[in-house]
Coordinates of C-alpha atoms and ligand atoms in Angstrom, one line a residue:
M1 CA 2.9 2.1 2.8
G2 CA 1.8 5.5 0.3
E3 CA -0.7 4.9 -2.4
G4 CA -1.0 7.6 -4.4
S5 CA -3.0 6.7 -8.7
G6 CA -2.6 8.8 -12.0
Y7 CA -4.8 8.7 -14.6
G8 CA -4.4 7.0 -18.7
K9 CA -5.2 9.6 -21.0
V10 CA -6.5 10.0 -24.4
I11 CA -5.1 12.9 -26.5
L12 CA -8.3 14.3 -28.6
F13 CA -6.4 16.7 -31.1
N14 CA -2.9 17.5 -32.0
E15 CA -0.3 15.4 -30.3
H16 CA 2.9 16.2 -31.9
F17 CA 2.3 19.7 -33.0
V18 CA 1.3 20.3 -29.5
V19 CA 5.4 19.6 -29.1
Y20 CA 6.1 22.9 -31.0
G21 CA 3.7 24.9 -28.9
I22 CA 0.6 24.6 -30.7
P23 CA -2.6 23.8 -28.4
A24 CA -4.2 20.1 -28.0
I25 CA -6.9 18.7 -26.3
A26 CA -6.5 15.7 -23.8
S27 CA -9.1 13.6 -21.2
A28 CA -8.0 11.7 -19.0
I29 CA -10.0 7.9 -18.9
G30 CA -11.3 5.6 -16.9
S31 CA -8.9 3.6 -16.5
K32 CA -5.8 4.4 -13.6
T33 CA -2.3 3.1 -12.8
I34 CA -1.9 2.5 -8.7
A35 CA 1.8 2.9 -7.1
R36 CA 2.4 1.7 -3.4
V37 CA 5.8 3.0 -2.3
D38 CA 7.2 0.9 1.1
K39 CA 10.4 1.6 3.2
T40 CA 12.3 -1.6 3.4
E41 CA 16.1 -2.8 4.6
G42 CA 19.7 -2.3 2.2
T43 CA 19.7 0.1 -0.1
G44 CA 18.6 1.5 -3.5
W45 CA 15.0 0.6 -4.9
T46 CA 13.4 -2.0 -6.1
I47 CA 10.1 -2.3 -9.0
K48 CA 7.4 -5.1 -8.7
D49 CA 5.3 -4.2 -12.2
E50 CA 2.0 -6.0 -12.1
R51 CA 0.0 -3.7 -14.9
P52 CA -1.4 -5.6 -17.8
E53 CA 0.5 -4.9 -20.2
T54 CA 0.6 -4.8 -24.4
P55 CA 3.2 -8.1 -25.0
G56 CA 6.1 -6.5 -24.7
Y57 CA 5.8 -2.9 -23.3
K58 CA 7.6 -3.7 -19.7
K59 CA 11.0 -5.6 -21.4
N60 CA 10.9 -3.3 -24.3
K61 CA 10.5 -0.1 -21.9
M62 CA 12.5 -1.4 -19.1
D63 CA 15.9 1.1 -19.4
H64 CA 13.3 3.8 -20.4
Q65 CA 11.4 2.9 -16.4
N66 CA 14.9 2.7 -14.7
D67 CA 15.7 6.4 -15.7
S68 CA 12.2 7.7 -15.4
I69 CA 12.3 6.4 -11.8
E70 CA 15.9 7.8 -11.0
R71 CA 14.7 10.9 -12.6
I72 CA 11.5 11.0 -10.3
L73 CA 13.6 10.0 -7.0
K74 CA 16.1 12.9 -7.9
A75 CA 13.1 15.7 -8.3
A76 CA 11.2 14.7 -4.8
G77 CA 14.5 14.7 -3.1
I78 CA 14.4 10.9 -1.7
D79 CA 17.7 9.4 -1.4
V80 CA 17.7 5.8 -1.4
N81 CA 20.3 4.7 -0.3
Q82 CA 19.2 6.5 3.2
T83 CA 16.1 5.1 2.6
P84 CA 15.8 2.1 0.9
I85 CA 12.3 1.3 -1.2
N86 CA 9.9 -1.0 -2.8
I87 CA 7.7 0.3 -5.3
Y88 CA 4.9 -1.6 -6.8
L89 CA 2.5 -0.6 -9.5
G90 CA -0.4 -2.3 -10.3
G91 CA -4.4 -0.9 -11.5
D92 CA -6.2 -1.3 -14.4
L93 CA -4.5 1.2 -17.2
K94 CA -2.7 -1.2 -19.5
A95 CA 1.1 -0.6 -19.6
A96 CA 0.3 -0.3 -23.5
S97 CA 1.5 3.0 -26.1
G98 CA -1.0 5.5 -26.7
V99 CA -3.2 5.6 -23.1
G100 CA -0.2 7.8 -21.1
A101 CA 0.7 4.5 -19.4
S102 CA 4.4 6.0 -18.7
A103 CA 2.7 9.5 -17.4
A104 CA -0.1 7.5 -15.4
S105 CA 3.1 6.0 -13.5
C106 CA 5.0 8.8 -12.8
A107 CA 2.5 10.8 -11.1
A108 CA 1.1 8.1 -9.0
I109 CA 4.9 6.7 -7.7
A110 CA 5.1 11.0 -7.3
R111 CA 2.1 10.9 -5.0
A112 CA 2.6 7.4 -3.7
L113 CA 6.4 9.1 -2.1
S114 CA 4.2 12.1 -1.3
V115 CA 2.5 10.2 1.0
Q116 CA 5.1 7.0 2.1
F117 CA 7.9 10.0 2.8
N118 CA 4.9 13.0 4.7
L119 CA 6.2 15.7 1.5
G120 CA 2.9 17.0 1.4
F121 CA 3.0 17.3 -2.8
S122 CA 0.3 19.7 -3.9
D123 CA -1.1 18.4 -7.9
E124 CA 1.0 21.2 -9.2
R125 CA 4.2 19.2 -7.4
V126 CA 3.2 16.0 -8.7
N127 CA 3.0 16.8 -11.6
E128 CA 6.0 19.0 -11.6
I129 CA 7.6 15.9 -10.8
A130 CA 5.7 14.0 -13.6
Y131 CA 7.0 15.4 -16.7
E132 CA 10.8 14.7 -14.8
G133 CA 10.0 11.2 -14.5
E134 CA 8.9 11.7 -18.3
K135 CA 11.9 12.5 -19.7
G136 CA 13.1 8.8 -19.1
Y137 CA 10.8 7.8 -21.9
H138 CA 10.4 10.9 -24.3
G139 CA 13.8 12.7 -24.1
T140 CA 11.8 16.1 -24.4
P141 CA 7.7 15.5 -23.7
S142 CA 5.7 18.8 -24.0
G143 CA 4.3 17.4 -21.0
I144 CA 0.6 17.4 -21.7
D145 CA 0.7 13.4 -20.7
N146 CA 1.9 14.1 -17.5
T147 CA -1.0 17.0 -17.1
A148 CA -3.3 15.2 -17.8
A149 CA -2.6 11.7 -15.8
T150 CA -2.2 14.2 -12.9
F151 CA -5.4 16.1 -12.5
G152 CA -7.4 13.9 -14.8
G153 CA -11.0 15.2 -16.6
L154 CA -10.5 17.4 -20.1
I155 CA -7.9 19.3 -20.5
W156 CA -6.4 22.4 -23.3
F157 CA -3.2 22.2 -23.1
K158 CA -0.3 24.6 -24.7
R159 CA 3.5 24.1 -24.4
G160 CA 5.1 27.1 -23.0
D161 CA 7.0 28.6 -20.3
P162 CA 4.8 28.7 -18.2
S163 CA 2.4 25.7 -20.4
F164 CA -1.1 27.0 -20.3
I165 CA -3.5 24.4 -19.1
K166 CA -7.3 25.2 -18.9
R167 CA -10.2 22.9 -17.7
L168 CA -13.0 22.4 -20.1
A169 CA -16.4 22.0 -19.1
L170 CA -17.8 18.6 -20.5
K171 CA -21.5 18.9 -20.6
Q172 CA -21.4 14.8 -19.4
P173 CA -19.6 12.1 -20.0
V174 CA -18.9 11.0 -23.8
E175 CA -18.3 7.1 -24.6
I176 CA -15.4 6.6 -26.7
V177 CA -13.2 3.5 -27.7
M178 CA -9.8 2.6 -27.9
G179 CA -8.2 0.6 -30.6
N180 CA -4.9 -1.3 -29.7
T181 CA -3.0 -2.4 -32.3
G182 CA -0.6 -4.0 -30.2
V183 CA 2.1 -2.5 -31.4
V184 CA 4.8 -1.3 -29.0
A185 CA 5.6 1.7 -30.3
N186 CA 8.8 4.2 -29.5
T187 CA 7.6 7.6 -29.0
K188 CA 11.1 9.8 -28.9
A189 CA 11.7 8.0 -32.3
A190 CA 8.2 9.3 -33.6
V191 CA 9.2 12.8 -32.4
A192 CA 12.7 12.8 -33.8
G193 CA 10.5 12.0 -36.7
V194 CA 8.6 14.9 -37.3
K195 CA 11.3 16.4 -35.6
E196 CA 13.3 15.4 -39.0
R197 CA 10.4 16.1 -41.5
K198 CA 9.9 19.1 -40.1
E199 CA 13.4 20.5 -40.6
N200 CA 14.0 19.6 -44.9
E201 CA 10.1 20.1 -45.6
P202 CA 9.5 23.9 -43.8
E203 CA 6.9 25.2 -45.9
K204 CA 5.1 21.8 -46.4
Y205 CA 5.4 21.2 -42.7
D206 CA 4.1 25.3 -41.7
K207 CA 0.9 24.6 -43.9
I208 CA -0.1 21.7 -42.5
F209 CA 1.2 23.2 -38.5
D210 CA -1.5 26.4 -39.3
E211 CA -4.2 24.3 -40.1
A212 CA -3.7 22.0 -37.4
K213 CA -3.6 25.0 -34.9
E214 CA -6.8 26.3 -36.5
L215 CA -8.5 22.8 -35.9
A216 CA -7.7 23.6 -32.1
Q217 CA -9.5 26.6 -31.6
K218 CA -12.3 24.8 -33.4
A219 CA -12.5 22.0 -31.3
R220 CA -12.6 23.7 -28.4
S221 CA -15.7 25.7 -29.3
A222 CA -17.3 22.0 -30.6
L223 CA -16.5 21.0 -26.9
E224 CA -17.9 23.2 -24.9
V225 CA -21.7 23.6 -26.8
H226 CA -21.5 19.4 -27.0
D227 CA -21.2 19.2 -30.3
L228 CA -20.7 15.5 -30.8
Q229 CA -20.7 15.7 -34.9
T230 CA -18.6 18.2 -35.6
V231 CA -16.1 16.9 -33.0
G232 CA -15.7 14.0 -34.9
Q233 CA -15.7 15.3 -38.1
L234 CA -12.6 17.6 -37.1
M235 CA -11.1 14.1 -35.0
N236 CA -11.0 12.7 -39.2
K237 CA -9.5 15.6 -40.6
N238 CA -6.5 15.5 -37.3
H239 CA -6.1 12.2 -38.6
E240 CA -5.0 13.4 -42.0
L241 CA -2.5 15.8 -40.3
L242 CA -1.3 13.1 -38.7
Q243 CA -1.3 10.9 -41.6
Q244 CA 0.4 13.4 -43.5
I245 CA 4.0 13.7 -40.9
E246 CA 3.6 9.9 -41.1
V247 CA 3.2 9.2 -37.5
S248 CA 0.0 6.9 -38.2
S249 CA 0.2 3.5 -39.1
Q250 CA -1.1 0.4 -41.6
D251 CA -3.1 -0.8 -38.6
L252 CA -3.7 2.7 -36.8
D253 CA -5.7 3.4 -40.5
F254 CA -7.3 0.4 -40.6
L255 CA -9.3 1.0 -37.1
V256 CA -9.6 4.2 -38.0
K257 CA -11.7 3.8 -41.0
L258 CA -13.2 0.1 -39.0
A259 CA -14.6 2.5 -36.1
R260 CA -16.1 5.1 -38.9
D261 CA -17.9 2.4 -41.2
N262 CA -19.3 1.0 -37.6
G263 CA -20.7 4.3 -36.8
A264 CA -18.3 6.2 -35.2
H265 CA -19.0 10.0 -35.5
G266 CA -15.1 10.4 -35.7
A267 CA -12.0 8.1 -34.9
K268 CA -8.2 8.9 -35.4
M269 CA -4.6 7.6 -34.0
T270 CA -4.1 8.8 -30.3
G271 CA -0.3 9.6 -28.1
G272 CA 2.7 8.8 -30.0
G273 CA 1.6 7.0 -32.9
L274 CA 3.3 4.3 -35.6
G275 CA 1.4 1.7 -33.2
G276 CA -0.2 1.8 -30.1
Y277 CA -3.5 3.5 -29.7
M278 CA -6.4 4.9 -31.8
V279 CA -9.7 6.5 -30.2
A280 CA -13.1 6.4 -31.9
L281 CA -15.8 9.2 -30.3
T282 CA -18.7 6.4 -29.9
P283 CA -21.4 8.3 -28.1
G284 CA -24.1 6.1 -26.4
K285 CA -24.0 2.4 -25.5
E286 CA -24.8 1.3 -28.5
V287 CA -22.5 2.6 -31.0
Q288 CA -19.5 2.1 -28.4
E289 CA -20.7 -1.5 -28.4
K290 CA -20.7 -2.0 -32.0
V291 CA -17.6 -0.2 -32.7
A292 CA -16.2 -2.8 -30.2
Q293 CA -17.0 -5.6 -31.7
A294 CA -15.6 -4.3 -34.7
M295 CA -12.7 -4.6 -33.6
E296 CA -12.3 -7.1 -31.6
K297 CA -13.7 -9.6 -34.6
E298 CA -10.7 -8.5 -36.9
G299 CA -8.8 -9.2 -33.6
F300 CA -7.9 -5.8 -31.9
E301 CA -8.4 -5.8 -28.6
A302 CA -10.7 -2.1 -27.6
L303 CA -10.8 -0.2 -24.6
I304 CA -14.6 0.6 -23.8
T305 CA -14.4 3.7 -21.8
K306 CA -15.4 7.7 -21.7
I307 CA -13.9 11.3 -21.7
G308 CA -14.6 13.9 -19.7
V309 CA -14.4 11.7 -16.6
Ligands
MEV1 C1 2.5 11.4 -26.6 O1 1.5 10.5 -26.0 C2 2.6 13.0 -27.4 C3 3.1 13.4 -28.4 O2 2.8 15.0 -28.5 C4 4.8 13.7 -27.4 C5 4.6 15.0 -26.2 O3 3.8 15.6 -26.3 O4 5.5 15.0 -25.8 C6 3.8 12.9 -29.2

């Protein structure tokens, strides 16, 4: 049997903008997906997906998952007609929109295949294969999710050929709360919506994209000196920009405001948007608890975790 894992992630700055080469910042979180691969009889592959989920996620993403696994097997050079396999998915990362669930599963499967078939994949190779797998879910992913899922830590990511990835140092891990709207979102559609609006309103979008670019540099500097007040304020500003490109939602805006009202240094939607998760920066256990409880009181699930782990 081969086993491997992939980290869940949170995008702290510039999801969507990252698709167009604007730098973005993401971090692994404390939850993971575990994959196991076993050789079996017969032909082809099967999957047993036992990850916890936002209701409806797995069913909704079933076609994407099938496409993704075919792509992973092709990229890894495995012919399941010769060597049929069973794939198992588990771990404590929820199968949900906005936490990098698809990327974490792709990295985990690539690693499990490497172990099972003695392929000796480096992290770089795992990342390449996970990127191929992500195409099954996103169409044309920027690569930020699979990079965070594969390498972990806090990363600065700029899409390109090749993409530029730099690990950022955080003085110590920082508490965050991720609020789940419970809505299964379609990242492909969200990305396509931005593309269409950007083409229709180039002047408006160019201005917003320039602001996002400037914000990324400021956020990086603030993170590097551990100035969490400024990081929070910049997250708030980033949320405004994401609202302007129309990828937020009523539930996301509600949770963002709730987190700020309960003491978060800053809050924003995270990931593809139109549902999924938001993230609140809540340094210290006390404010983290307070924000999480406020969300739960309103009927939303809150994930208590850290960045820079
Ligand atoms: C999704 O987690 C992040 C997006 O920026 C898409 C991508 O980067 O591929 C919305």
